[in-house]
Every structure is written in structure tokens, then in C-alpha cells.
Amino acid sequence: MEKLYANIIVDISHEKLDRSFQYRIPESMRESLEVGMVVAVPFGMGSRRMKGYVIEITDKAEYPPEKMKEILETVTDASPVESRLIALAGWMRDYYGSTMIQALKTVIPVKQKIKPKEKKSVRLLLGRAEAEEKLAFYRKKHQTARARLLEALLGGGEVPMEFVSGKLNVSSSAVKLLEEQGVLECVKRTVYRNPVQGMKSREGQVKLNEAQQAVVDAVVGEWEKKTEVYLIHGVTGCGKTEVYMELIAHAIRQRQQAIVLIPEIALTYQTVMRFYRRFGERISIMNSRLSAGERFDQFQRAREGLIDVMIGPRSALFTPFQNLGIIIIDEEHEDSYRSEITPRYHARETAIRRGEMEGAKVVLGSATPSVNAYYRAKTGEYMLFTIDKRAKESHMPEVEIVDMRRELQAGNRSILSRSMKARMEERLGRGEQMMLFLNRRGYSGVLSCRACGQPIKCPHCDVSLSLHMDGRLVCHYCGYETKKPETCPDCGSVYLRGFRVGTQQVEELVQKEFPEARILRMDLDTTREKHGHQKILEKFAAGDADILIGTQMIVKGHDFPKVTLAGVLAADLSLHANDYRCGEKTFQLLTQAAGRAGRGNLPGQVVIQTYDPENYSIRAAAAQDYRGFYEQEILFRKLAGYPPVDGMLVIHGAAESEAHLALAMDYLKKFIDVLVKRSRVQVMGPVDEQVAKINDIYRKVIYLKYHDRKILTMIKHKVEQYIEMNEGYSTVHVLFDME
């Protein structure tokens, strides 16, 4: 491609992000110009000159070249961070599929122009003798307001404007008059809102144990080398956070900055406090509960070098640090690191790309690494560290698996097994705390047998079928469907059921069983208000409750020393989701839940209730055996051709008209079939999404599987071009997921 034209975003304020402008590239710049560079361009009428950012280079003119203006020059003194972020947006556009504008709005996430918060004050300009002379004059003339203000200025030198108008009761017109007379000047200073201001005092660093220090030494020892990606596989409670903080401290000593990504659900007061005690107000946080003004201020503070560490969910990845040294992704296996809106980027892949662009280290950490990350570590793409002992010498909890089929045979139809009830009674008697985790992830629409524990599965994709309202069982990968059977195909039992119990019902049942127990419930309903999570967790940490009941939000990194029992209700529900990763998700959830018990000096115990006690995911989670789980899971992925062994491109379509969507997705399928005719790319669909209709919008999906991800990326580009050329897709919203 010949570099003839450049599409340029003029300036970087939000108003200009809705469109780009095309300019001719001078012949002298055609070799050197790259996406992300800052250039000077003529803009508007006359000779107005503005700064612009190159977002695309092309050989196609959008309108007659003779009418186009030419780029003036590259800007060499521009702040490099915006250029790097724009180049990152360009990579996201190409890799994940979106428009450049959509990618830019993700990377520069200022939704509206926020007016900076200003602090106003007045400062005395006169010398002391002259000011006292002026004060005497005001008193003599009975100009009392001016006298009050001048008296205050003589006493303090600079006085806040709210004090002037409030306590002193001096009007703005009187202040303006004194300013005109040269007695004082009004001072305006930008004041940035600080979400971590006023926390407790700082504490020194924690002494690392041998395993932790080994990780720090290895990463620090390679600090000046090329960018590396490190995966820390450490059991729950092994002290990964202490390792992160030591690496951050090293970055700060090198005059660099750090980004720490944490799933939003785990971004608690307890977590932030650990970083604040070490780094004080040189840290900041980013989360969905901050106002637009607070978010804007945190990015400005980072841009101006007022902070060294940004902690937050995936959006914090785009913090505009000038000299980024390290990106840390804690709990890297979490689904929340994948965006649900275009571009559907994954924070892990995008962080690695930003690290490559800025020469920053990328550290991933988890007690239950994603199969994707562990596979890449095992194949040498990442450097792997393993920490298999808890930091404080506390022992891993004792785990018991309860077969709920036997409970049913013994006449116990309660959601609590006999063993669970006995353990809970013991803890209440000893004044210890417990957590009950209701595993509801992926339960919706799955039909399983209560007698043998088996779900009804697709014969082609080895995932569970979804039960629809009309009684059909459907696979949302290949479209296979069948009628709901009357009896279990495996054992002949008539006990085929879904799961309909929620946290509220569990709370009522537990309260009825243990009337004296103090119970807290943590779910979407009880955490809707601002700081809802924090209030519940603080109450539990203070010992104001005996039992905490919740969904997956209660198992995310919380550390409660008095919790000695963790109970997992319906452990196998997520195992039967219509998703090839359901075994992985189940193992991760159960391991994280088990890790909540016995983190203090008291021994911990875990009870896992399941209808499928022999499943390898449940067995491995009970044994805290990640390697055993991984070997089984990666074998399944190899046999079935699923990621990370093979690549998968997922094409999502959505439209208001069901018929139009079906037609559009069928045409896409035919176009893809022509593209892949001579290859072994496997194409499945189009089929309905698992939830086929949301807010009157119909949804369908096409899956492509192949071992070479470059081929899948090429197909994605061709599909994007096909959609762009066909007007029929103007009412169809198409998204891409690269697995």
C-alpha cells in the first residue's frame, strides 16, 4: 500500500472524536509517517494551524485529492503518551474489529468535557507598611467590609474565597474593586478530586518470604531487558499482593509508574487500604462509582505526574502515564477483563500490547490462572512462577465433597446437606464465622438429572443444551435441537430439573434452621447503593455477623481471619453451562471459594455440595490441584479444537427485525463459506445467542474455529469489508470476539 492520505483526528477533546479529517501526505513524509504520530495541519478557514493525531494511513481518497489540504509537519515536542494510546487504539481496531472512533472512545474515555474544579483565594499585593496605612484609611472612612478583608490578609497573607464571602461577608464587587486598585489579586488553582484522600497513615513494607522474594528478584533482574510477560500462579493466601507492591516500589524508584488491574467486584476498601498504607496519596483508584468529574481528575493527575500508581478495573489500563514501568493484572482469569461493548477487547491481551509499545513489564497473577494464560506459560510465551504455600504459614483448608444424590436418597430435600448443618452448628457454638457461596453462574436453562447428576448434552459440541420455554433443548454453538426428554437418557430417572433457588431463599432457610445466627446477604439486590459492597464487608469483618451468604462476589479475594467454614451450595451448576469453558469456570469458582476459609490462625474447612462428585473440575478444586485440572482440561480442548489450542472467532449479530437479522447472518455465513472453501476452518451457525432477545433486539452468532489465528484475523477483516459494502447491514449491529 502506498502512503498517500492520512485520516487525522484534530485535537483530542471529546467533541472532535466523532469524525476524522483526511489530508494528503507530503512526499517527504511518506516513508516516516506512522499511525499515532502527532502532526500539524491547516484547519478551517484561513491559515489556522492545529495539532492532529494520525489514526489511519491509506491509498484511498475519500474525496478529490486536489481539494485536500496537506499535512504541514510532524510535531516533535508533543506529549508522547497520547500518541502511544492512539496507536494502541489502532491495534485494538484491527485485532478486535471496530471503528477507529469506537476504539478511541475506549482508550480516551472522557464521556463529556468536564470543567476542572477550581479553588479561589485572594492574596495581598501591598507591603506591610502600605497595607496598614490603607487599613487605617478604610477604618476612618467606615469602609468596614474592605477593612475586614484587609485585616484578614494582613493576618494570613492568602485567604480562601469561601472565607471572604462567608465568614467575612465581603461581596464579590468589593473584592473586584480592591483588585482594580492593586491592593490584592484573585488566585485560581485547579483542585483535583482525590478518591483516596483522608485514609489512614502509611506503614512500612512487609518482609517477603523466600518464595515471594524469588519472584521479585527474577522480575527486577530483567527490568532493563526487553518486555516480558510473567504469570504468578500462587495458591490463595500466598501473598501475591506483597509481591505486586515490591515490584511497584521498584518501578517508582526507577521514576516509573504502575497500573494495577483488579476486577471491579474485588476493588474493595480493604484492597485499596493495603496499597495506600505502602504508597500514600501517590496512588489513585478508578471505578464505576466515581463521578465523571472524579474520573476526569484521576486521568489529569496521572498525566501531570501527581500520582505513581493507578488501581482499577479494565478501564484503568488506559491511564495516561508518561513513563509506564509495569502493568499488573490480579485475578487475571476473571471474565470482567473482557469488554462487552465494541471493541470487545480483553484487558490481558491489550495490556501486553501496551507493555510492548512502552517497554513496560506485564505481570499476571492468579490462584486459578485462565487455561489460556497457563497454556502460553507452558509453551514458553510467558515466564511462569509458582508459589504453592500460604504466606503466613497457615494451612490449606480441609475439604469435604458431599454427594447430594445420596442426600436425596436419604430423604433430605433441603439445600443444606446433613454434614453442612453439623459444621455450621459447630462454628456457631464456637463463635466463628462462615461463608455460604451459592454457585448460580451459568445455571439458567440447564436441565440436569437429580438422581445421577448428568446434564443433557449436545452430541456434537460436548456442552450442555439450553432448555427453552417451548420445551426445546438447543445447542447455542451448532444449532442442534431436540425435545425435552421425559426421563434421564443416562439412568432413566424422572427427576430432571433446573435450579430455581436464589440467595434470598437460602437466607430464609438458614435463618429458619439457625434462628440465633446473625446473617448478612451479599448479592445484586443488597449492593445497589453506593458503597453497598463495602458496608456489608466491613460489617462482616467487624464481627457483626456470623454467616455471609452470597454469589460469586463474596469469593473474590476477601480476607477474613475468623472465617473457618466455607460452604459451596450446588457446586456443579456452572459445570453444566452452555459454554466450552464451564469446567474451567467451575474449578476457578470452587477454588476461590475454598480459599476463603482458614486464612487466619484457626484451621479452615470447606464443604462442597454437588450432584456430580466424580467430575475432574470438582475433584481438582477440592484438592486445590491446578496442575491436575489443567492436564485434564487441555486434553479436552485439544480433542474438541477449542481455544487456547485452536483459535476461535465469534461473530455476534443483533437487530430489531428477527427476519432481517436471520437473512443478514445467513448471507455472512455464505460469504465466509466461500472464503474458507479450500481450508479446514470450521464454521458453526448462525444460531440464536444463549439469550436470543434482549430489550426487543434479536441476537444471533456464528463461530469459526481454526488453529491459525492469522487466518481468522484475515477472515474478520474480509467480513468487515463485506459489511461495509452492503447497505443491508446498516440496521444490523455486528460485533467480533477473538478468543
XYZ file of C-alpha atoms in Angstrom:
739
model
C 0.000 0.000 0.000
C 1.304 3.432 -0.960
C 1.121 6.045 1.815
C -0.879 8.792 0.084
C -3.502 10.002 2.564
C -3.832 10.221 6.340
C -7.048 10.233 8.353
C -6.494 12.559 11.274
C -8.316 13.378 14.499
C -7.903 17.108 15.044
C -7.031 17.906 18.666
C -8.107 15.366 21.282
C -11.168 16.879 23.010
C -14.299 14.745 23.030
C -16.183 16.950 20.570
C -13.653 16.114 17.847
C -13.727 12.357 18.416
C -16.871 11.829 16.330
C -15.081 12.166 12.987
C -11.708 12.317 11.330
C -10.428 14.549 8.514
C -8.398 13.372 5.533
C -5.160 15.094 4.477
C -2.605 14.491 1.726
C 0.738 13.138 2.947
C 3.680 15.173 1.564
C 6.146 13.082 -0.405
C 8.880 13.880 2.153
C 6.822 12.223 4.945
C 5.572 9.090 3.168
C 8.332 6.829 4.491
C 8.323 8.073 8.100
C 4.647 8.769 8.912
C 3.018 6.186 11.224
C -0.332 5.748 12.993
C -0.281 7.572 16.351
C 2.091 10.338 15.266
C 1.286 13.945 16.157
C 1.194 16.322 13.189
C 0.447 19.980 12.477
C -2.332 20.535 9.919
C -4.175 23.525 8.458
C -7.738 23.514 9.774
C -10.819 25.524 8.839
C -10.790 28.831 7.017
C -7.661 30.926 6.645
C -4.277 29.845 7.975
C -5.433 28.332 11.287
C -2.927 25.679 12.370
C -3.902 22.819 14.699
C -2.413 19.704 16.245
C -3.747 16.379 14.981
C -3.243 12.646 15.554
C -2.804 10.199 12.687
C -5.316 7.362 13.105
C -5.099 5.731 9.673
C -2.841 5.773 6.597
C -4.388 4.751 3.283
C -4.074 4.908 -0.505
C -7.806 5.600 -0.959
C -9.045 9.202 -1.240
C -12.420 9.950 0.354
C -12.940 12.994 -1.896
C -10.999 14.693 -4.757
C -7.283 14.886 -3.798
C -6.912 18.348 -5.366
C -9.373 19.696 -2.798
C -7.500 18.133 0.147
C -5.110 20.074 2.338
C -1.643 18.768 3.040
C -0.049 17.856 6.386
C 2.344 20.660 7.386
C 4.846 18.767 9.563
C 5.260 16.265 12.392
C 5.189 17.734 15.907
C 8.307 16.638 17.781
C 7.662 18.326 21.137
C 4.214 16.732 21.678
C 3.444 14.622 24.754
C 4.189 11.062 23.607
C 1.563 9.358 25.805
C -1.400 10.422 23.617
C 0.397 9.154 20.520
C 1.054 5.785 22.143
C -2.553 5.472 23.293
C -3.837 6.327 19.822
C -1.515 3.710 18.327
C -2.921 1.255 20.905
C -6.451 2.162 19.763
C -5.352 1.432 16.191
C -4.172 -2.025 17.229
C -7.471 -2.670 19.068
C -9.420 -1.618 15.974
C -7.505 -4.104 13.803
C -7.356 -7.010 16.263
C -10.849 -6.907 17.786
C -12.834 -5.306 14.992
C -14.422 -1.875 15.459
C -14.248 1.598 14.019
C -11.293 3.780 14.983
C -13.706 6.181 16.685
C -15.068 3.366 18.896
C -11.532 2.301 19.814
C -10.514 5.898 20.587
C -13.510 6.425 22.858
C -12.431 3.333 24.807
C -8.816 4.440 25.130
C -9.660 8.094 25.854
C -12.772 7.500 27.987
C -13.878 11.075 28.733
C -17.605 10.991 28.062
C -18.060 14.748 28.211
C -15.924 17.810 28.668
C -15.654 18.090 32.453
C -14.956 21.513 33.860
C -11.983 21.312 36.253
C -12.792 22.044 39.886
C -11.136 25.317 40.932
C -10.211 26.726 44.321
C -10.259 30.534 44.512
C -8.444 32.719 47.016
C -7.258 36.328 47.409
C -3.656 37.356 48.051
C -2.275 40.667 49.362
C -0.074 42.595 46.931
C 0.945 45.520 49.198
C 3.865 45.602 51.602
C 3.019 45.539 55.325
C 3.511 49.277 55.956
C 1.458 50.288 52.930
C -1.276 47.796 53.821
C -1.540 49.079 57.400
C -1.812 52.622 56.060
C -4.596 51.511 53.732
C -6.361 49.720 56.626
C -6.336 52.913 58.723
C -7.853 54.777 55.782
C -10.688 52.239 55.371
C -11.498 52.398 59.081
C -11.545 56.192 59.032
C -13.940 56.173 56.059
C -16.084 53.482 57.745
C -15.489 51.131 54.797
C -15.913 48.175 57.138
C -16.071 45.326 54.562
C -12.786 46.413 52.965
C -11.237 46.841 56.400
C -12.295 43.305 57.458
C -10.779 41.786 54.317
C -7.508 43.734 54.556
C -7.202 42.829 58.228
C -7.597 39.145 57.375
C -4.993 39.421 54.604
C -2.508 41.067 56.971
C -3.008 38.150 59.334
C -2.802 35.303 56.806
C -1.283 36.513 53.526
C -3.726 34.463 51.368
C -7.374 33.872 52.250
C -9.802 31.328 50.656
C -12.660 32.939 48.715
C -15.306 30.940 50.630
C -13.980 32.521 53.866
C -14.124 36.003 52.270
C -17.753 35.649 51.148
C -18.857 33.573 54.157
C -17.243 34.491 57.466
C -16.098 37.997 56.407
C -19.307 38.729 54.452
C -17.439 40.682 51.747
C -19.180 40.918 48.360
C -17.521 39.971 45.059
C -17.883 43.588 43.842
C -15.848 44.816 46.855
C -13.154 42.214 46.101
C -13.094 43.245 42.432
C -12.689 46.935 43.388
C -9.694 46.180 45.625
C -8.213 44.074 42.824
C -8.553 47.018 40.410
C -6.857 49.286 42.970
C -3.868 46.914 43.160
C -4.456 46.034 46.829
C -4.927 42.318 46.210
C -5.139 39.743 43.446
C -7.544 36.867 42.928
C -5.857 33.485 42.541
C -7.397 30.412 40.860
C -5.929 26.955 41.327
C -7.166 23.688 39.820
C -8.062 21.268 42.618
C -8.214 17.603 41.667
C -10.718 15.391 43.448
C -8.879 12.583 45.209
C -10.928 9.427 45.975
C -8.309 8.075 48.425
C -7.746 11.287 50.376
C -8.000 11.083 54.158
C -7.226 7.380 54.578
C -5.141 6.127 57.487
C -1.415 6.804 57.841
C 1.249 4.924 55.917
C 3.020 1.798 57.063
C 6.368 0.294 56.046
C 6.905 -2.611 53.694
C 6.269 -6.216 54.707
C 9.252 -8.593 54.773
C 8.825 -11.084 51.941
C 9.267 -14.810 52.432
C 11.665 -16.831 50.280
C 9.144 -17.722 47.542
C 7.879 -14.147 47.229
C 11.394 -12.705 47.143
C 12.416 -15.140 44.394
C 9.669 -13.781 42.110
C 10.618 -10.159 42.838
C 14.332 -10.826 42.233
C 13.633 -12.543 38.900
C 11.445 -9.734 37.543
C 13.666 -6.919 38.857
C 16.741 -8.703 37.498
C 15.298 -8.429 33.985
C 13.918 -4.886 34.366
C 16.131 -3.345 31.687
C 15.678 -6.210 29.214
C 13.000 -6.419 26.542
C 9.382 -6.539 27.622
C 8.433 -9.806 29.298
C 5.109 -11.242 30.464
C 5.183 -13.049 33.821
C 2.494 -15.333 35.244
C 2.427 -15.823 39.022
C 0.467 -18.955 39.882
C 0.098 -18.705 43.649
C -2.352 -20.521 45.940
C -4.981 -18.433 47.726
C -3.355 -16.569 50.613
C 0.216 -16.913 49.256
C 0.822 -13.158 49.374
C 0.734 -12.141 45.694
C -0.229 -8.575 46.713
C 3.035 -8.178 48.675
C 4.936 -9.234 45.536
C 2.995 -6.690 43.457
C 3.785 -3.894 45.921
C 7.505 -4.663 45.934
C 7.573 -4.577 42.116
C 5.658 -1.270 42.136
C 8.139 0.157 44.667
C 10.978 -0.781 42.311
C 9.214 0.943 39.381
C 8.794 4.121 41.463
C 12.487 4.062 42.392
C 13.171 4.000 38.641
C 10.915 7.114 38.269
C 8.304 4.998 36.509
C 4.592 4.467 37.113
C 2.426 1.385 37.649
C -1.081 0.273 36.686
C -2.761 -2.405 38.842
C -5.884 -4.009 37.363
C -8.295 -5.644 39.791
C -11.782 -6.996 38.984
C -14.294 -4.292 39.974
C -16.029 -6.713 42.326
C -12.755 -7.159 44.303
C -11.836 -3.455 44.321
C -12.815 -3.020 47.961
C -11.806 -0.569 50.661
C -9.790 -3.429 52.199
C -7.767 -3.856 48.966
C -7.129 -0.147 48.384
C -6.016 0.319 52.005
C -3.161 -2.162 51.522
C -1.742 -0.091 48.687
C -2.412 3.224 50.461
C -0.503 2.148 53.565
C 2.518 1.474 51.365
C 2.395 4.344 48.854
C 0.254 7.040 50.493
C -1.534 9.607 48.315
C 0.688 8.847 45.314
C -1.945 6.226 44.429
C -5.385 6.698 42.941
C -8.307 4.480 42.024
C -10.666 4.172 39.086
C -14.068 2.506 39.380
C -17.620 2.751 38.100
C -18.852 4.507 41.252
C -16.694 7.609 40.674
C -18.455 10.607 39.164
C -17.455 11.803 35.677
C -15.579 14.692 37.319
C -13.670 12.369 39.662
C -12.680 10.089 36.774
C -11.518 13.059 34.695
C -9.444 14.320 37.616
C -7.665 10.983 38.117
C -6.571 10.913 34.470
C -5.375 14.529 34.731
C -3.405 13.753 37.897
C -1.741 10.836 36.096
C -0.971 12.959 33.022
C 0.629 15.672 35.181
C 2.742 13.229 37.205
C 0.907 13.781 40.507
C 0.406 10.028 41.106
C 2.564 6.935 40.600
C 0.031 4.082 40.879
C -3.445 3.669 39.365
C -5.633 0.847 40.698
C -8.865 -0.112 38.990
C -10.817 -2.420 36.660
C -10.020 -2.773 32.945
C -10.630 0.941 32.135
C -7.621 1.844 34.337
C -5.427 0.204 31.692
C -5.644 3.410 29.640
C -4.286 5.706 32.367
C -2.091 8.287 30.546
C 1.160 7.727 32.452
C 4.168 9.308 30.717
C 6.712 6.663 31.821
C 4.845 3.426 32.474
C 7.072 0.754 34.042
C 4.757 -2.119 34.979
C 1.181 -3.360 34.438
C -0.143 -5.869 36.975
C -3.336 -7.856 36.351
C -4.562 -9.538 39.519
C -7.056 -12.428 39.247
C -6.220 -12.483 35.533
C -8.706 -15.322 34.956
C -11.737 -13.092 35.650
C -14.353 -12.644 32.897
C -14.739 -8.961 33.813
C -11.467 -8.253 31.975
C -13.313 -8.787 28.677
C -15.307 -5.812 27.406
C -18.945 -6.426 26.488
C -19.132 -3.424 24.131
C -17.286 -2.697 20.878
C -14.353 -3.137 20.663
C -14.705 -6.352 22.676
C -11.133 -6.210 23.897
C -9.556 -8.376 26.573
C -7.527 -6.422 29.155
C -4.824 -9.114 29.246
C -4.025 -9.023 25.517
C -4.371 -5.232 25.385
C -2.085 -4.797 28.413
C 0.550 -6.985 26.767
C 0.326 -4.851 23.628
C 0.644 -1.621 25.642
C 3.585 -3.130 27.529
C 5.326 -3.920 24.216
C 4.739 -0.375 22.954
C 6.005 1.321 26.134
C 8.685 -1.111 27.292
C 6.687 -1.977 30.437
C 6.658 -5.304 32.267
C 3.336 -7.175 32.440
C 2.666 -9.351 35.492
C -0.370 -11.656 35.631
C -1.410 -13.243 38.914
C -3.998 -15.811 39.975
C -4.545 -18.805 42.221
C -6.501 -20.273 39.294
C -4.921 -18.945 36.072
C -7.002 -18.986 32.924
C -6.258 -22.010 30.766
C -5.271 -19.525 28.058
C -2.561 -17.856 30.197
C -1.249 -21.132 31.664
C -1.027 -22.712 28.203
C 1.051 -19.765 26.994
C 3.281 -20.046 30.073
C 3.762 -23.789 29.487
C 4.660 -23.176 25.838
C 7.262 -20.565 26.831
C 5.417 -17.430 25.728
C 5.163 -16.208 29.351
C 7.576 -16.780 32.235
C 5.888 -18.912 34.931
C 6.371 -18.599 38.717
C 4.644 -20.945 41.153
C 4.040 -20.201 44.849
C 2.358 -23.207 46.471
C 2.397 -22.243 50.169
C 0.402 -19.663 52.070
C 2.364 -16.602 53.207
C 1.538 -16.696 56.923
C 2.270 -20.391 57.392
C -1.466 -21.050 57.681
C -2.516 -24.420 56.242
C -4.830 -25.007 53.312
C -8.361 -25.891 54.463
C -9.659 -29.441 54.785
C -12.205 -30.106 52.011
C -15.208 -32.462 52.073
C -17.278 -33.297 48.977
C -20.918 -34.141 49.740
C -22.853 -36.215 47.190
C -26.325 -34.602 47.076
C -27.746 -37.653 45.274
C -27.250 -39.636 48.489
C -28.860 -36.839 50.500
C -31.896 -37.183 48.236
C -31.914 -40.976 48.698
C -31.751 -40.487 52.488
C -34.838 -38.244 52.364
C -33.048 -34.896 52.826
C -34.567 -32.490 50.289
C -33.056 -29.363 51.890
C -30.444 -27.294 50.060
C -28.218 -27.851 53.132
C -26.712 -31.317 53.489
C -26.595 -33.023 56.903
C -22.825 -32.519 57.025
C -23.154 -28.794 56.231
C -25.715 -28.297 59.009
C -23.487 -30.077 61.551
C -20.421 -27.975 60.597
C -22.433 -24.737 60.788
C -23.730 -25.658 64.235
C -20.147 -26.266 65.441
C -18.981 -22.830 64.211
C -21.907 -21.008 65.759
C -21.160 -22.732 69.053
C -17.500 -21.594 68.925
C -18.253 -18.020 67.833
C -16.507 -18.449 64.465
C -17.660 -17.102 61.110
C -18.670 -18.860 57.894
C -19.427 -18.032 54.263
C -22.042 -19.784 52.126
C -21.473 -19.448 48.405
C -24.385 -20.096 46.036
C -22.951 -21.036 42.651
C -25.519 -19.733 40.197
C -23.201 -18.888 37.302
C -24.478 -20.442 34.085
C -27.430 -22.201 35.733
C -30.130 -20.623 33.576
C -31.956 -23.049 31.336
C -29.732 -26.064 32.049
C -31.564 -29.355 32.565
C -29.845 -31.971 34.719
C -30.783 -35.207 36.472
C -31.084 -35.073 40.269
C -30.591 -38.835 40.532
C -27.326 -39.288 38.564
C -26.201 -35.648 38.290
C -25.780 -35.653 34.497
C -26.916 -32.716 32.322
C -28.492 -33.204 28.888
C -25.613 -32.504 26.442
C -25.160 -31.706 22.746
C -23.857 -34.803 20.921
C -21.694 -32.610 18.625
C -20.160 -29.919 20.883
C -19.863 -31.534 24.331
C -21.654 -28.626 26.027
C -24.987 -28.649 27.853
C -28.172 -27.965 25.933
C -30.314 -24.965 26.957
C -33.974 -25.527 27.818
C -36.320 -23.085 26.067
C -39.828 -22.098 27.189
C -41.441 -24.204 24.443
C -39.734 -27.372 25.742
C -36.962 -27.493 23.110
C -33.376 -28.236 24.143
C -30.974 -26.207 21.970
C -27.179 -26.050 21.500
C -26.078 -22.439 21.074
C -22.871 -23.465 19.289
C -24.065 -25.601 16.390
C -27.869 -25.205 16.448
C -28.653 -28.860 17.281
C -32.035 -29.193 18.994
C -34.222 -31.889 20.457
C -37.367 -32.214 22.597
C -37.151 -32.250 26.379
C -36.989 -35.933 27.402
C -39.388 -37.375 29.966
C -36.633 -39.407 31.638
C -32.852 -39.128 32.028
C -31.060 -40.683 28.994
C -28.276 -41.943 31.318
C -30.121 -43.539 34.238
C -33.834 -43.454 33.367
C -34.781 -41.264 36.347
C -37.769 -38.909 36.091
C -36.010 -36.313 38.325
C -34.964 -33.908 35.557
C -34.830 -30.398 36.995
C -33.418 -26.917 36.540
C -32.328 -24.862 39.564
C -34.528 -22.092 40.939
C -33.129 -21.241 44.393
C -31.692 -17.756 44.976
C -29.686 -16.126 47.767
C -32.827 -14.751 49.409
C -34.364 -18.230 49.724
C -31.069 -19.557 51.116
C -31.030 -16.760 53.694
C -34.609 -17.563 54.781
C -33.848 -21.297 55.031
C -30.644 -20.741 57.060
C -32.401 -18.273 59.388
C -35.171 -20.803 59.963
C -32.613 -23.567 60.655
C -30.445 -21.340 62.928
C -32.710 -18.638 64.437
C -29.918 -17.288 66.674
C -27.476 -16.714 63.785
C -26.688 -13.194 62.563
C -26.821 -13.317 58.757
C -25.661 -10.935 56.002
C -26.615 -11.404 52.361
C -24.488 -10.027 49.532
C -25.947 -10.017 46.034
C -27.074 -7.521 43.388
C -30.133 -6.501 45.428
C -28.224 -5.729 48.654
C -25.331 -3.880 46.946
C -27.190 -1.498 44.618
C -26.488 1.650 46.632
C -23.116 3.399 46.537
C -20.519 1.663 48.745
C -23.014 -1.226 49.248
C -20.273 -3.887 48.928
C -18.014 -2.003 51.321
C -20.657 -1.608 54.047
C -21.534 -5.321 54.059
C -17.891 -6.469 54.042
C -16.904 -4.006 56.791
C -19.797 -5.214 58.931
C -18.746 -8.843 58.443
C -15.065 -8.022 59.093
C -16.048 -6.277 62.340
C -17.708 -9.495 63.567
C -21.264 -8.121 63.395
C -22.480 -11.259 61.620
C -21.861 -14.999 61.839
C -22.781 -16.008 58.282
C -22.228 -14.244 54.953
C -24.363 -15.613 52.100
C -23.702 -14.596 48.507
C -22.962 -15.381 44.888
C -19.505 -15.192 43.267
C -18.947 -11.644 44.572
C -18.158 -12.990 48.068
C -15.295 -15.219 46.911
C -13.176 -12.549 45.198
C -10.013 -12.029 47.214
C -11.567 -11.142 50.576
C -9.533 -11.955 53.677
C -11.453 -12.652 56.908
C -9.293 -14.361 59.592
C -12.310 -15.555 61.653
C -13.895 -17.457 58.723
C -13.286 -21.154 59.379
C -16.031 -22.689 57.214
C -16.792 -22.107 53.539
C -19.858 -23.882 52.182
C -20.462 -24.251 48.432
C -24.102 -24.861 47.502
C -24.870 -26.505 44.124
C -21.222 -26.662 43.041
C -21.949 -28.293 39.700
C -24.398 -25.733 38.283
C -21.704 -23.772 36.438
C -20.360 -27.112 35.210
C -23.437 -27.526 33.018
C -23.437 -24.098 31.341
C -23.682 -23.920 27.559
C -20.004 -22.911 27.303
C -16.835 -24.883 26.454
C -15.124 -23.119 29.415
C -17.639 -24.343 32.015
C -15.167 -26.819 33.573
C -12.588 -24.038 33.910
C -15.116 -21.603 35.420
C -16.305 -24.207 37.921
C -12.769 -25.063 39.030
C -11.915 -21.365 39.464
C -15.049 -20.535 41.446
C -14.747 -23.518 43.767
C -11.021 -22.998 44.372
C -11.550 -19.302 45.118
C -14.477 -20.132 47.441
C -12.440 -22.785 49.281
C -9.623 -20.269 49.665
C -11.769 -18.055 51.919
C -11.545 -20.498 54.866
C -8.703 -20.771 57.353
C -6.768 -17.655 56.326
C -6.047 -16.703 59.960
C -4.640 -18.775 62.837
C -7.707 -21.039 63.053
C -7.899 -24.135 60.789
C -10.380 -23.960 57.924
C -12.875 -26.410 56.475
C -14.770 -26.433 53.191
C -17.932 -28.360 52.315
C -18.690 -28.714 48.579
C -22.214 -29.953 47.780
C -22.671 -31.469 44.328
C -24.710 -33.889 42.230
C -21.571 -34.741 40.208
C -18.890 -35.600 42.810
C -16.650 -37.526 40.389
C -16.179 -34.655 37.939
C -12.493 -33.755 37.455
C -13.127 -29.994 37.958
C -14.753 -30.556 41.346
C -12.191 -33.151 42.444
C -9.268 -30.923 41.450
C -10.802 -27.874 43.171
C -11.298 -29.862 46.384
C -7.630 -30.929 46.263
C -6.520 -27.378 45.234
C -4.759 -29.204 42.389
C -4.481 -26.756 39.494
C -1.975 -28.818 37.513
C -4.199 -31.918 37.674
C -7.166 -29.877 36.480
C -5.149 -28.242 33.685
C -3.907 -31.556 32.258
C -7.485 -32.871 32.006
C -8.894 -29.610 30.633
C -6.236 -29.009 27.976
C -6.727 -32.584 26.739
C -10.455 -31.862 26.270
C -9.616 -28.581 24.451
C -7.190 -30.374 22.099
C -9.701 -33.104 21.261
C -12.563 -30.648 20.689
C -10.461 -27.973 18.931
C -11.248 -25.190 21.400
C -9.004 -22.265 22.496
C -6.258 -21.855 23.519
C -5.121 -24.820 21.393
C -7.098 -23.603 18.386
C -8.297 -20.067 17.744
C -11.960 -19.085 17.730
C -13.584 -16.094 16.046
C -17.088 -15.311 17.273
C -19.308 -13.036 15.169
C -22.313 -11.592 17.024
C -25.229 -10.026 15.141
C -28.097 -8.005 16.619
C -31.107 -6.269 15.033
C -34.682 -5.173 15.755
C -36.079 -7.331 12.947
C -35.731 -11.068 13.515
C -36.257 -11.872 9.826
C -33.749 -9.245 8.665
C -31.156 -10.486 11.182
C -31.626 -14.103 10.077
C -31.159 -13.089 6.424
C -28.094 -10.929 7.189
C -26.376 -13.656 9.222
C -27.175 -16.302 6.568
C -25.514 -14.112 3.916
C -22.491 -13.683 6.208
C -22.282 -17.465 6.594
C -22.405 -17.944 2.779
C -19.698 -15.302 2.299
C -17.493 -16.987 4.939
C -18.071 -20.429 3.357
C -16.648 -19.065 0.071
C -13.645 -17.581 1.921
C -12.784 -20.833 3.726
C -13.717 -23.274 0.928
C -10.155 -24.579 0.480
C -9.157 -24.546 4.145
C -10.151 -26.580 7.181
C -11.716 -23.651 9.032
C -14.748 -24.974 10.912
C -17.836 -22.726 10.688
C -20.807 -23.237 13.033
C -24.075 -21.327 12.925
C -25.685 -18.938 12.583
C -27.648 -19.874 15.708
C -29.507 -17.933 18.380
C -27.387 -16.486 21.191
C -27.932 -18.109 24.599
C -30.248 -15.183 25.360
C -31.814 -14.738 21.931
C -33.658 -11.477 22.590
C -32.889 -8.544 24.924
C -34.942 -5.330 25.030
C -36.679 -6.262 21.747
C -33.317 -6.761 19.995
C -32.801 -10.195 18.395
C -29.334 -11.802 18.639
C -27.551 -14.475 16.605
C -23.993 -15.779 16.472
C -21.533 -17.530 14.104
C -18.471 -19.449 15.388
C -15.267 -20.075 13.419
C -12.543 -22.438 14.710
C -9.039 -22.830 13.277
C -5.511 -23.396 14.595
C -4.026 -20.363 12.771
C -5.275 -17.119 14.336
C -3.817 -15.058 11.459
C -6.275 -16.760 9.091
C -9.156 -15.934 11.476
C -7.986 -12.288 11.635
C -7.877 -12.169 7.824
C -11.445 -13.547 7.693
C -12.545 -10.892 10.213
C -11.076 -8.128 8.001
C -12.824 -9.526 4.916
C -16.149 -9.786 6.789
C -15.787 -6.160 7.950
C -15.219 -5.064 4.334
C -18.217 -7.111 3.159
C -20.455 -5.494 5.817
C -19.185 -2.007 4.891
C -20.013 -2.545 1.207
C -23.564 -3.819 1.814
C -26.242 -1.322 2.863
C -28.414 -4.134 4.229
C -26.147 -4.256 7.305
C -26.859 -0.629 8.266
C -29.575 -1.865 10.678
C -27.579 -4.876 11.918
C -25.069 -4.387 14.737
C -22.133 -6.793 14.232
C -19.513 -7.453 16.936
C -16.400 -9.649 16.865
C -14.806 -11.690 19.643
C -11.335 -13.124 19.091
C -10.889 -15.992 21.570
